[in-house]
């Protein structure tokens, strides 16, 4: 939800900032802007509606010199996406430029106060209010920038990651965070700021992740950044080494990040399981389960909170944990949970699942559950993000940076961690038979190879997608473990091709969706040879009887369904509870190819952002 980047050092800031913005574009892409200061204390701001490439085109013939700068790519919250509302915003005195990710919730009250004191505003954003407030305090109280920032932030309610440039001090950038991510990169005689580490890894691997209410002051020429809290008390931050390489955040020959990430899944799952699954010893070892054995195995109930694709993974987690560990599990949308006055106490374990580790609703759900005494376990991808830091313990999914806005490899990574968690807990609780445990560990270990077989059918899925680009509606059906897969398949299609799609438990079709079926209506059904196979066959017959078009995801060699369906994709056989790891892939590919056929922007679909750090 908005990407921010800053640079202060010896290089030209502009190319560093533009490259950094491109890496952060997954966070928002409706407008972009940059502010640069030269050593001669000239402040230049260029901003425009559209993507970072539009900003580049706009600034092509402009003066982009200066070794200090800040830049922003926006996902609009307050004010429509146009160049006026684009960041950076400049204060009335013309001295300060600010970039901001988050929401200033009390901006209206603050704005009124400032207007009463004669301050005029250019934009309709909450962000401009903050820079005007800092400027106003600085002028009125005759204080330095840091003092003005501290005083202003004390008045602000909301979430922010900000960076501020002062025209009169080209050697300094001040940045601060509350509930929105912010990283400071420390190079040799240079500093970087980013919403995540991706803009800076090509220059340094030394980073500091800011905590809430931290203010960072970076000074050209100083070896280290300085950190204080709102009371100006010094904070010691350890410099961490970030383990990211450029290859992980580039397309590597694929036309889109989404396709790259779909194809990466076998390797990602191997990374996810590395050191955790030992097939020779028939064992799953999760350090979190060893360290917090008592809290986890004695859980009276588990509540999983998540949003979007992570919520779909949670629905699979519920079935895994209930079946393998015999613990009752509830799955909640984090956005509903946080306002629901839930009945929870210290005997409950709350699992928070999030790819980005920054989703505002999931973070708020964690805080609420913590207040009520629950033990919190996080399942996240982004290392060092806010959710892993807010939880008692957890597991990273280790699938590497996910950049395509539509989540793919994070979903299968989350399901893999949930499977390992269920196995480790099930064994510790004695709720899984040893033979079943051994078979599942072995089969999970073999899943990456089986995924490769599914990916080999990419051309077949591409051909199928060409047949169905005409459709305005799609229905996705599945049962049991494959019901959440149907939901996820429908979500993928909606997100990137803008075709309306609904996921349903197959047996519920007759209670409504069947009315939609005619010769125009494609129905994607996961109809593998699991215990409900016969029921799924009946559903296919019902669809065919109404002339619906069936795209079936079938078990390898199942001639019966292949003969009935209009189109099919085959999956290698596996144990039922592991099927989602395979059945998801053709649905990801189908959504991808339909969107490509329709000429849509696969990696940056309209109105969406990858990391939703606002409510
Ligand atoms: C956004 C993204 C989705 C993601 C959801 C939850 O809506 O576009 O792809 O599933 O947020 O994000 P999280 O990072 O918490 O998994």
Tab-separated table of C-alpha atoms in Angstrom, residues 138-595:
chain	number	residue	atom	x	y	z
A	138	UNK	CA	8.791	24.522	12.864
A	139	UNK	CA	7.934	28.084	11.872
A	140	UNK	CA	5.734	28.900	14.834
A	141	UNK	CA	7.930	27.429	17.548
A	142	UNK	CA	11.228	28.110	15.821
A	143	UNK	CA	12.440	24.552	16.467
A	144	UNK	CA	14.630	22.237	14.424
A	145	UNK	CA	13.137	19.705	12.024
A	146	UNK	CA	13.514	16.702	14.331
A	147	UNK	CA	11.727	18.488	17.168
A	148	UNK	CA	8.944	19.570	14.814
A	149	UNK	CA	8.569	16.002	13.503
A	150	UNK	CA	8.374	14.604	17.043
A	151	UNK	CA	5.818	17.207	18.090
A	152	UNK	CA	3.714	16.619	14.981
A	153	UNK	CA	3.749	12.845	15.249
A	154	UNK	CA	2.545	13.056	18.828
A	155	UNK	CA	-0.634	14.663	17.483
A	156	UNK	CA	-1.176	12.126	14.730
A	157	UNK	CA	-3.539	9.161	15.005
A	158	UNK	CA	-3.084	6.554	12.332
A	159	UNK	CA	-0.464	4.596	10.496
A	160	UNK	CA	2.578	5.914	8.726
A	161	UNK	CA	5.962	5.314	7.286
A	162	UNK	CA	7.315	8.711	6.274
A	163	UNK	CA	10.468	10.295	4.962
A	164	UNK	CA	11.103	14.035	4.962
A	165	UNK	CA	13.571	16.200	3.104
A	166	UNK	CA	14.448	19.711	4.172
A	167	UNK	CA	15.572	22.083	1.451
A	168	UNK	CA	17.759	23.930	3.912
A	169	UNK	CA	19.608	20.794	4.972
A	170	UNK	CA	20.533	18.671	1.939
A	171	UNK	CA	22.627	16.440	4.180
A	172	UNK	CA	19.778	14.969	6.181
A	173	UNK	CA	16.655	12.837	5.802
A	174	UNK	CA	14.296	12.114	8.671
A	175	UNK	CA	12.089	9.024	8.556
A	176	UNK	CA	9.597	7.533	11.009
A	177	UNK	CA	7.251	4.610	11.332
A	178	UNK	CA	4.082	3.537	13.047
A	179	UNK	CA	2.246	0.440	11.791
A	180	UNK	CA	3.690	0.737	8.284
A	181	UNK	CA	6.960	-0.930	7.347
A	182	UNK	CA	10.219	0.980	7.020
A	183	UNK	CA	13.791	-0.166	6.502
A	184	UNK	CA	16.998	1.875	6.590
A	185	UNK	CA	19.870	0.516	4.491
A	186	UNK	CA	23.373	1.406	5.639
A	187	UNK	CA	26.020	1.554	2.907
A	188	UNK	CA	29.499	3.064	2.756
A	189	UNK	CA	28.994	6.814	3.071
A	190	UNK	CA	25.419	6.399	1.902
A	191	UNK	CA	22.005	5.543	3.292
A	192	UNK	CA	18.844	4.142	1.780
A	193	UNK	CA	15.258	4.069	2.930
A	194	UNK	CA	12.639	1.621	1.720
A	195	UNK	CA	9.246	0.158	2.479
A	196	UNK	CA	11.112	-3.110	2.250
A	197	UNK	CA	14.700	-4.097	1.516
A	198	UNK	CA	14.232	-4.675	-2.219
A	199	UNK	CA	15.273	-1.141	-3.353
A	200	UNK	CA	18.559	-1.305	-1.501
A	201	UNK	CA	19.908	-4.826	-1.774
A	202	UNK	CA	21.978	-4.055	-4.790
A	203	UNK	CA	23.935	-1.458	-2.805
A	204	UNK	CA	24.066	-2.914	0.702
A	205	UNK	CA	22.950	-5.916	2.722
A	206	UNK	CA	23.121	-4.030	6.022
A	207	UNK	CA	19.712	-2.945	7.209
A	208	UNK	CA	17.830	-1.719	10.238
A	209	UNK	CA	14.111	-2.509	10.509
A	210	UNK	CA	12.390	0.308	12.357
A	211	UNK	CA	9.933	-0.443	15.150
A	212	UNK	CA	6.740	1.466	15.799
A	213	UNK	CA	7.290	5.024	17.054
A	214	UNK	CA	10.925	5.035	15.915
A	215	UNK	CA	12.375	8.053	14.168
A	216	UNK	CA	15.506	7.635	12.036
A	217	UNK	CA	17.840	10.535	11.311
A	218	UNK	CA	20.305	9.905	8.538
A	219	UNK	CA	23.161	12.295	7.968
A	220	UNK	CA	25.490	12.406	5.003
A	221	UNK	CA	29.014	11.752	6.187
A	222	UNK	CA	28.003	9.929	9.368
A	223	UNK	CA	28.871	6.219	9.495
A	224	UNK	CA	25.620	5.263	11.223
A	225	UNK	CA	22.013	6.309	11.276
A	226	UNK	CA	20.636	7.689	14.510
A	227	UNK	CA	17.370	6.464	16.035
A	228	UNK	CA	15.210	8.176	18.666
A	229	UNK	CA	11.688	7.856	20.010
A	230	UNK	CA	9.085	10.629	20.258
A	231	UNK	CA	10.670	11.773	23.534
A	232	UNK	CA	14.026	12.146	21.815
A	233	UNK	CA	15.485	9.198	23.755
A	234	UNK	CA	18.151	7.333	21.842
A	235	UNK	CA	17.280	3.829	20.603
A	236	UNK	CA	19.913	1.233	19.861
A	237	UNK	CA	19.144	-0.821	16.795
A	238	UNK	CA	21.169	-3.782	15.734
A	239	UNK	CA	22.223	-3.720	12.086
A	240	UNK	CA	20.966	-6.899	10.416
A	241	UNK	CA	22.228	-8.613	7.304
A	242	UNK	CA	19.510	-9.130	4.757
A	243	UNK	CA	19.521	-12.403	2.877
A	244	UNK	CA	18.075	-11.419	-0.512
A	245	UNK	CA	19.632	-11.525	-3.921
A	246	UNK	CA	18.783	-9.647	-7.085
A	247	UNK	CA	17.749	-12.811	-8.946
A	248	UNK	CA	14.949	-13.286	-6.440
A	249	UNK	CA	13.396	-9.947	-7.280
A	250	UNK	CA	13.848	-9.943	-11.061
A	251	UNK	CA	11.792	-11.701	-13.716
A	252	UNK	CA	14.557	-14.079	-14.777
A	253	UNK	CA	13.419	-14.374	-18.402
A	254	UNK	CA	9.707	-14.824	-17.668
A	255	UNK	CA	7.295	-12.296	-19.195
A	256	UNK	CA	5.643	-11.704	-15.814
A	257	UNK	CA	6.526	-12.144	-12.148
A	258	UNK	CA	3.336	-14.135	-11.703
A	259	UNK	CA	4.396	-16.784	-14.215
A	260	UNK	CA	7.892	-16.899	-12.717
A	261	UNK	CA	6.420	-17.376	-9.269
A	262	UNK	CA	4.043	-20.105	-10.442
A	263	UNK	CA	6.965	-21.987	-11.981
A	264	UNK	CA	9.174	-21.435	-8.938
A	265	UNK	CA	6.808	-23.381	-6.705
A	266	UNK	CA	8.619	-26.746	-6.716
A	267	UNK	CA	11.860	-25.022	-5.656
A	268	UNK	CA	10.049	-22.805	-3.172
A	269	UNK	CA	8.466	-25.777	-1.467
A	270	UNK	CA	11.830	-27.451	-1.229
A	271	UNK	CA	13.189	-24.296	0.432
A	272	UNK	CA	10.169	-24.234	2.711
A	273	UNK	CA	10.760	-27.828	3.836
A	274	UNK	CA	14.575	-27.663	3.978
A	275	UNK	CA	15.838	-28.552	7.430
A	276	UNK	CA	12.311	-29.180	8.586
A	277	UNK	CA	11.543	-32.508	6.904
A	278	UNK	CA	13.877	-35.419	7.323
A	279	UNK	CA	12.618	-38.292	5.203
A	280	UNK	CA	15.334	-40.680	6.318
A	281	UNK	CA	14.312	-40.176	9.903
A	282	UNK	CA	10.615	-39.948	8.905
A	283	UNK	CA	10.350	-36.736	10.818
A	284	UNK	CA	9.112	-33.163	10.698
A	285	UNK	CA	10.962	-30.744	12.943
A	286	UNK	CA	9.660	-27.231	13.502
A	287	UNK	CA	11.694	-25.296	16.033
A	288	UNK	CA	8.648	-23.274	17.072
A	289	UNK	CA	6.848	-26.471	18.029
A	290	UNK	CA	9.856	-27.631	20.053
A	291	UNK	CA	10.274	-24.283	21.804
A	292	UNK	CA	6.583	-23.767	22.527
A	293	UNK	CA	5.457	-27.388	22.808
A	294	UNK	CA	3.369	-26.834	25.923
A	295	UNK	CA	1.415	-23.829	24.597
A	296	UNK	CA	0.759	-25.508	21.248
A	297	UNK	CA	-0.097	-29.075	22.160
A	298	UNK	CA	-2.401	-28.014	24.983
A	299	UNK	CA	-4.389	-25.631	22.811
A	300	UNK	CA	-8.088	-25.985	23.582
A	301	UNK	CA	-8.886	-24.404	20.240
A	302	UNK	CA	-7.056	-22.780	17.333
A	303	UNK	CA	-8.331	-19.669	15.609
A	304	UNK	CA	-6.723	-18.770	12.293
A	305	UNK	CA	-6.896	-15.133	11.179
A	306	UNK	CA	-5.924	-13.957	7.703
A	307	UNK	CA	-7.066	-12.041	4.610
A	308	UNK	CA	-7.349	-12.796	0.898
A	309	UNK	CA	-5.348	-15.738	-0.392
A	310	UNK	CA	-3.916	-16.348	3.078
A	311	UNK	CA	-7.486	-16.834	4.293
A	312	UNK	CA	-7.968	-19.543	1.678
A	313	UNK	CA	-4.808	-21.285	2.909
A	314	UNK	CA	-6.277	-21.007	6.413
A	315	UNK	CA	-9.357	-22.987	5.338
A	316	UNK	CA	-7.055	-25.815	4.245
A	317	UNK	CA	-5.143	-25.443	7.525
A	318	UNK	CA	-8.378	-25.917	9.453
A	319	UNK	CA	-8.999	-29.279	7.806
A	320	UNK	CA	-5.379	-30.381	8.279
A	321	UNK	CA	-5.251	-29.415	11.949
A	322	UNK	CA	-8.663	-30.853	12.776
A	323	UNK	CA	-8.037	-34.121	10.958
A	324	UNK	CA	-4.463	-34.673	12.058
A	325	UNK	CA	-4.389	-33.054	15.508
A	326	UNK	CA	-8.006	-33.343	16.634
A	327	UNK	CA	-8.062	-29.719	17.753
A	328	UNK	CA	-11.131	-27.609	16.922
A	329	UNK	CA	-10.177	-24.837	14.515
A	330	UNK	CA	-12.015	-21.693	13.496
A	331	UNK	CA	-11.032	-19.540	10.543
A	332	UNK	CA	-11.803	-15.825	10.651
A	333	UNK	CA	-11.316	-12.926	8.293
A	334	UNK	CA	-8.917	-10.741	10.267
A	335	UNK	CA	-10.959	-7.682	9.286
A	336	UNK	CA	-14.089	-9.145	10.923
A	337	UNK	CA	-12.312	-10.710	13.875
A	338	UNK	CA	-10.782	-7.428	15.002
A	339	UNK	CA	-14.216	-5.873	15.500
A	340	UNK	CA	-16.063	-8.955	16.681
A	341	UNK	CA	-15.467	-9.011	20.453
A	342	UNK	CA	-14.314	-12.637	20.178
A	343	UNK	CA	-14.540	-15.017	23.130
A	344	UNK	CA	-10.911	-16.073	23.513
A	345	UNK	CA	-8.549	-16.631	26.405
A	346	UNK	CA	-5.163	-18.036	27.284
A	347	UNK	CA	-6.171	-21.581	26.366
A	348	UNK	CA	-6.554	-20.540	22.714
A	349	UNK	CA	-3.857	-20.425	20.084
A	350	UNK	CA	-4.280	-17.842	17.333
A	351	UNK	CA	-2.464	-18.504	14.068
A	352	UNK	CA	-1.981	-15.389	11.926
A	353	UNK	CA	-1.172	-16.072	8.271
A	354	UNK	CA	0.182	-13.369	5.990
A	355	UNK	CA	2.477	-13.332	2.988
A	356	UNK	CA	3.595	-9.732	3.503
A	357	UNK	CA	3.534	-9.798	7.285
A	358	UNK	CA	2.168	-6.268	7.088
A	359	UNK	CA	-1.588	-6.586	6.520
A	360	UNK	CA	-3.174	-4.010	8.835
A	361	UNK	CA	-6.276	-6.057	9.648
A	362	UNK	CA	-4.225	-9.148	10.520
A	363	UNK	CA	-1.924	-7.090	12.736
A	364	UNK	CA	-4.919	-5.605	14.533
A	365	UNK	CA	-6.427	-9.081	14.999
A	366	UNK	CA	-3.142	-10.217	16.580
A	367	UNK	CA	-3.125	-7.281	18.984
A	368	UNK	CA	-6.681	-8.034	20.059
A	369	UNK	CA	-5.976	-11.731	20.580
A	370	UNK	CA	-2.832	-10.876	22.544
A	371	UNK	CA	-4.741	-8.521	24.822
A	372	UNK	CA	-7.093	-11.388	25.601
A	373	UNK	CA	-4.243	-13.673	26.525
A	374	UNK	CA	-4.086	-16.001	23.508
A	375	UNK	CA	-0.808	-17.498	22.336
A	376	UNK	CA	0.006	-16.162	18.856
A	377	UNK	CA	1.732	-18.149	16.118
A	378	UNK	CA	2.640	-16.404	12.842
A	379	UNK	CA	3.024	-17.906	9.373
A	380	UNK	CA	4.615	-15.265	7.146
A	381	UNK	CA	6.846	-14.865	4.133
A	382	UNK	CA	8.480	-11.428	4.412
A	383	UNK	CA	11.407	-11.767	6.781
A	384	UNK	CA	11.563	-9.108	9.496
A	385	UNK	CA	8.084	-7.788	8.711
A	386	UNK	CA	5.687	-6.577	11.388
A	387	UNK	CA	3.615	-9.721	11.982
A	388	UNK	CA	6.549	-12.024	12.833
A	389	UNK	CA	7.662	-9.374	15.279
A	390	UNK	CA	4.211	-9.095	16.852
A	391	UNK	CA	3.695	-12.835	17.418
A	392	UNK	CA	5.020	-15.104	20.196
A	393	UNK	CA	6.525	-17.513	17.712
A	394	UNK	CA	5.946	-18.864	14.226
A	395	UNK	CA	7.346	-20.220	10.996
A	396	UNK	CA	8.486	-18.418	7.902
A	397	UNK	CA	7.362	-20.036	4.664
A	398	UNK	CA	10.697	-19.201	2.975
A	399	UNK	CA	9.391	-19.011	-0.593
A	400	UNK	CA	11.380	-15.848	-1.415
A	401	UNK	CA	9.962	-12.447	-2.337
A	402	UNK	CA	6.583	-12.629	-4.049
A	403	UNK	CA	6.194	-9.684	-6.398
A	404	UNK	CA	3.223	-10.492	-8.653
A	405	UNK	CA	0.209	-8.908	-6.980
A	406	UNK	CA	-1.819	-12.110	-7.322
A	407	UNK	CA	-0.400	-14.458	-4.706
A	408	UNK	CA	0.687	-17.902	-5.935
A	409	UNK	CA	3.798	-19.399	-4.363
A	410	UNK	CA	2.956	-17.886	-0.979
A	411	UNK	CA	-0.306	-19.872	-0.992
A	412	UNK	CA	1.404	-23.220	-1.567
A	413	UNK	CA	4.131	-22.237	0.926
A	414	UNK	CA	1.499	-21.457	3.554
A	415	UNK	CA	-0.277	-24.772	2.933
A	416	UNK	CA	3.070	-26.578	3.217
A	417	UNK	CA	3.873	-24.950	6.564
A	418	UNK	CA	0.360	-25.722	7.812
A	419	UNK	CA	0.852	-29.357	6.788
A	420	UNK	CA	4.178	-29.555	8.613
A	421	UNK	CA	2.644	-27.863	11.649
A	422	UNK	CA	-0.257	-30.332	11.691
A	423	UNK	CA	2.179	-33.240	11.403
A	424	UNK	CA	4.471	-31.973	14.163
A	425	UNK	CA	1.555	-31.206	16.490
A	426	UNK	CA	-0.311	-34.384	15.607
A	427	UNK	CA	2.731	-36.436	16.502
A	428	UNK	CA	3.292	-34.533	19.730
A	429	UNK	CA	-0.367	-34.983	20.711
A	430	UNK	CA	-0.432	-38.621	19.625
A	431	UNK	CA	-3.418	-38.053	17.340
A	432	UNK	CA	-1.899	-39.427	14.145
A	433	UNK	CA	-1.044	-43.084	13.548
A	434	UNK	CA	2.644	-43.668	12.921
A	435	UNK	CA	2.010	-45.261	9.501
A	436	UNK	CA	-0.047	-42.273	8.386
A	437	UNK	CA	2.592	-39.896	9.702
A	438	UNK	CA	5.405	-41.671	7.879
A	439	UNK	CA	3.398	-41.844	4.641
A	440	UNK	CA	2.497	-38.152	4.814
A	441	UNK	CA	6.060	-37.035	5.527
A	442	UNK	CA	7.301	-39.027	2.566
A	443	UNK	CA	4.573	-37.823	0.255
A	444	UNK	CA	4.983	-34.183	1.264
A	445	UNK	CA	8.649	-34.502	0.452
A	446	UNK	CA	7.727	-35.811	-3.017
A	447	UNK	CA	5.249	-33.009	-3.775
A	448	UNK	CA	7.776	-30.677	-5.505
A	449	UNK	CA	8.495	-33.384	-8.123
A	450	UNK	CA	4.767	-33.910	-8.655
A	451	UNK	CA	4.266	-30.161	-8.990
A	452	UNK	CA	6.744	-30.194	-11.861
A	453	UNK	CA	4.534	-32.706	-13.653
A	454	UNK	CA	1.562	-30.384	-13.302
A	455	UNK	CA	3.609	-27.464	-14.599
A	456	UNK	CA	4.520	-29.517	-17.681
A	457	UNK	CA	0.895	-29.082	-18.726
A	458	UNK	CA	1.263	-25.320	-19.020
A	459	UNK	CA	0.734	-25.384	-22.811
A	460	UNK	CA	-2.458	-27.384	-22.419
A	461	UNK	CA	-3.773	-24.832	-19.880
A	462	UNK	CA	-2.792	-21.974	-22.200
A	463	UNK	CA	-4.795	-23.594	-25.025
A	464	UNK	CA	-7.782	-24.076	-22.742
A	465	UNK	CA	-7.627	-20.463	-21.653
A	466	UNK	CA	-7.890	-19.289	-25.291
A	467	UNK	CA	-11.234	-21.052	-25.587
A	468	UNK	CA	-12.720	-19.295	-22.589
A	469	UNK	CA	-11.643	-15.665	-22.837
A	470	UNK	CA	-15.177	-14.851	-24.067
A	471	UNK	CA	-16.706	-15.696	-20.667
A	472	UNK	CA	-18.043	-13.018	-18.337
A	473	UNK	CA	-18.622	-15.415	-15.441
A	474	UNK	CA	-16.894	-18.521	-14.167
A	475	UNK	CA	-17.906	-20.990	-11.503
A	476	UNK	CA	-15.248	-22.904	-9.540
A	477	UNK	CA	-16.231	-26.032	-7.623
A	478	UNK	CA	-14.421	-28.354	-5.245
A	479	UNK	CA	-15.079	-30.351	-2.108
A	480	UNK	CA	-13.207	-30.998	1.123
A	481	UNK	CA	-9.601	-29.925	0.798
A	482	UNK	CA	-10.298	-28.720	-2.731
A	483	UNK	CA	-13.119	-26.358	-1.765
A	484	UNK	CA	-10.647	-23.634	-0.653
A	485	UNK	CA	-8.764	-24.337	-3.899
A	486	UNK	CA	-11.953	-23.477	-5.810
A	487	UNK	CA	-12.203	-20.217	-3.850
A	488	UNK	CA	-8.575	-19.449	-4.597
A	489	UNK	CA	-8.960	-20.254	-8.312
A	490	UNK	CA	-11.929	-17.894	-8.547
A	491	UNK	CA	-10.045	-15.164	-6.695
A	492	UNK	CA	-7.048	-15.456	-9.058
A	493	UNK	CA	-9.300	-15.034	-12.097
A	494	UNK	CA	-11.140	-12.042	-10.626
A	495	UNK	CA	-7.926	-10.336	-9.551
A	496	UNK	CA	-6.089	-10.354	-12.835
A	497	UNK	CA	-8.606	-10.824	-15.655
A	498	UNK	CA	-11.543	-8.876	-14.098
A	499	UNK	CA	-13.905	-11.729	-14.974
A	500	UNK	CA	-16.521	-12.391	-12.344
A	501	UNK	CA	-15.911	-15.776	-10.740
A	502	UNK	CA	-17.301	-17.582	-7.740
A	503	UNK	CA	-15.927	-20.493	-5.786
A	504	UNK	CA	-18.414	-22.908	-4.260
A	505	UNK	CA	-18.422	-26.240	-2.464
A	506	UNK	CA	-19.551	-28.503	-5.307
A	507	UNK	CA	-22.550	-29.891	-3.424
A	508	UNK	CA	-23.891	-26.391	-2.824
A	509	UNK	CA	-24.229	-25.793	-6.565
A	510	UNK	CA	-27.763	-27.110	-6.525
A	511	UNK	CA	-28.740	-24.487	-3.921
A	512	UNK	CA	-28.282	-21.544	-6.229
A	513	UNK	CA	-25.409	-21.359	-8.693
A	514	UNK	CA	-26.944	-24.069	-10.868
A	515	UNK	CA	-29.428	-21.427	-12.015
A	516	UNK	CA	-26.569	-19.624	-13.750
A	517	UNK	CA	-25.490	-22.580	-15.846
A	518	UNK	CA	-26.074	-22.437	-19.590
A	519	UNK	CA	-23.955	-23.084	-22.673
A	520	UNK	CA	-21.974	-19.890	-22.009
A	521	UNK	CA	-20.949	-20.791	-18.484
A	522	UNK	CA	-17.531	-22.373	-17.856
A	523	UNK	CA	-17.366	-24.434	-14.681
A	524	UNK	CA	-13.961	-25.369	-13.318
A	525	UNK	CA	-14.300	-28.402	-11.089
A	526	UNK	CA	-11.613	-30.173	-9.083
A	527	UNK	CA	-12.812	-33.771	-9.471
A	528	UNK	CA	-9.936	-35.940	-8.342
A	529	UNK	CA	-10.260	-39.527	-7.159
A	530	UNK	CA	-10.788	-38.751	-3.499
A	531	UNK	CA	-13.536	-40.175	-1.231
A	532	UNK	CA	-16.162	-37.794	-2.709
A	533	UNK	CA	-15.333	-38.695	-6.301
A	534	UNK	CA	-18.750	-40.200	-7.102
A	535	UNK	CA	-20.534	-37.126	-5.797
A	536	UNK	CA	-18.302	-34.909	-7.931
A	537	UNK	CA	-19.110	-37.068	-10.976
A	538	UNK	CA	-22.798	-36.412	-10.332
A	539	UNK	CA	-22.092	-32.681	-10.183
A	540	UNK	CA	-20.375	-32.867	-13.561
A	541	UNK	CA	-23.396	-34.710	-14.992
A	542	UNK	CA	-25.658	-31.977	-13.602
A	543	UNK	CA	-23.578	-29.294	-15.284
A	544	UNK	CA	-23.474	-31.159	-18.613
A	545	UNK	CA	-27.238	-31.737	-18.504
A	546	UNK	CA	-27.604	-27.942	-18.515
A	547	UNK	CA	-25.072	-27.532	-21.317
A	548	UNK	CA	-22.443	-25.942	-19.059
A	549	UNK	CA	-18.803	-26.130	-20.193
A	550	UNK	CA	-16.706	-28.253	-17.848
A	551	UNK	CA	-12.989	-27.740	-17.233
A	552	UNK	CA	-12.089	-30.628	-14.948
A	553	UNK	CA	-8.982	-31.052	-12.816
A	554	UNK	CA	-8.700	-34.843	-12.716
A	555	UNK	CA	-6.476	-37.594	-11.333
A	556	UNK	CA	-3.936	-38.892	-13.833
A	557	UNK	CA	-5.456	-41.564	-16.078
A	558	UNK	CA	-9.068	-40.982	-15.048
A	559	UNK	CA	-10.663	-41.691	-18.444
A	560	UNK	CA	-14.178	-41.421	-17.054
A	561	UNK	CA	-13.991	-37.730	-16.152
A	562	UNK	CA	-11.816	-36.955	-19.147
A	563	UNK	CA	-14.559	-38.290	-21.419
A	564	UNK	CA	-17.247	-36.241	-19.709
A	565	UNK	CA	-15.396	-32.926	-19.455
A	566	UNK	CA	-14.950	-30.411	-22.269
A	567	UNK	CA	-11.397	-29.785	-21.125
A	568	UNK	CA	-9.212	-31.361	-18.480
A	569	UNK	CA	-5.872	-31.131	-16.719
A	570	UNK	CA	-4.391	-34.211	-15.049
A	571	UNK	CA	-2.797	-34.312	-11.603
A	572	UNK	CA	-0.433	-36.986	-10.290
A	573	UNK	CA	-1.996	-39.084	-7.535
A	574	UNK	CA	-1.281	-38.003	-3.988
A	575	UNK	CA	-2.733	-38.244	-0.484
A	576	UNK	CA	-6.016	-36.352	-0.277
A	577	UNK	CA	-4.899	-33.684	2.207
A	578	UNK	CA	-1.917	-32.786	-0.022
A	579	UNK	CA	-3.983	-32.384	-3.179
A	580	UNK	CA	-4.357	-28.583	-2.860
A	581	UNK	CA	-0.617	-28.269	-3.448
A	582	UNK	CA	-1.163	-29.737	-6.917
A	583	UNK	CA	-4.733	-28.776	-7.813
A	584	UNK	CA	-4.044	-25.071	-7.235
A	585	UNK	CA	-1.452	-24.925	-10.001
A	586	UNK	CA	-3.694	-25.397	-13.072
A	587	UNK	CA	-6.073	-22.794	-11.645
A	588	UNK	CA	-3.208	-20.304	-11.207
A	589	UNK	CA	-2.105	-20.982	-14.793
A	590	UNK	CA	-5.649	-20.690	-16.133
A	591	UNK	CA	-6.134	-17.277	-14.524
A	592	UNK	CA	-2.720	-16.181	-15.771
A	593	UNK	CA	-3.269	-17.198	-19.399
A	594	UNK	CA	-6.807	-15.801	-19.568
A	595	UNK	CA	-5.531	-12.457	-18.276
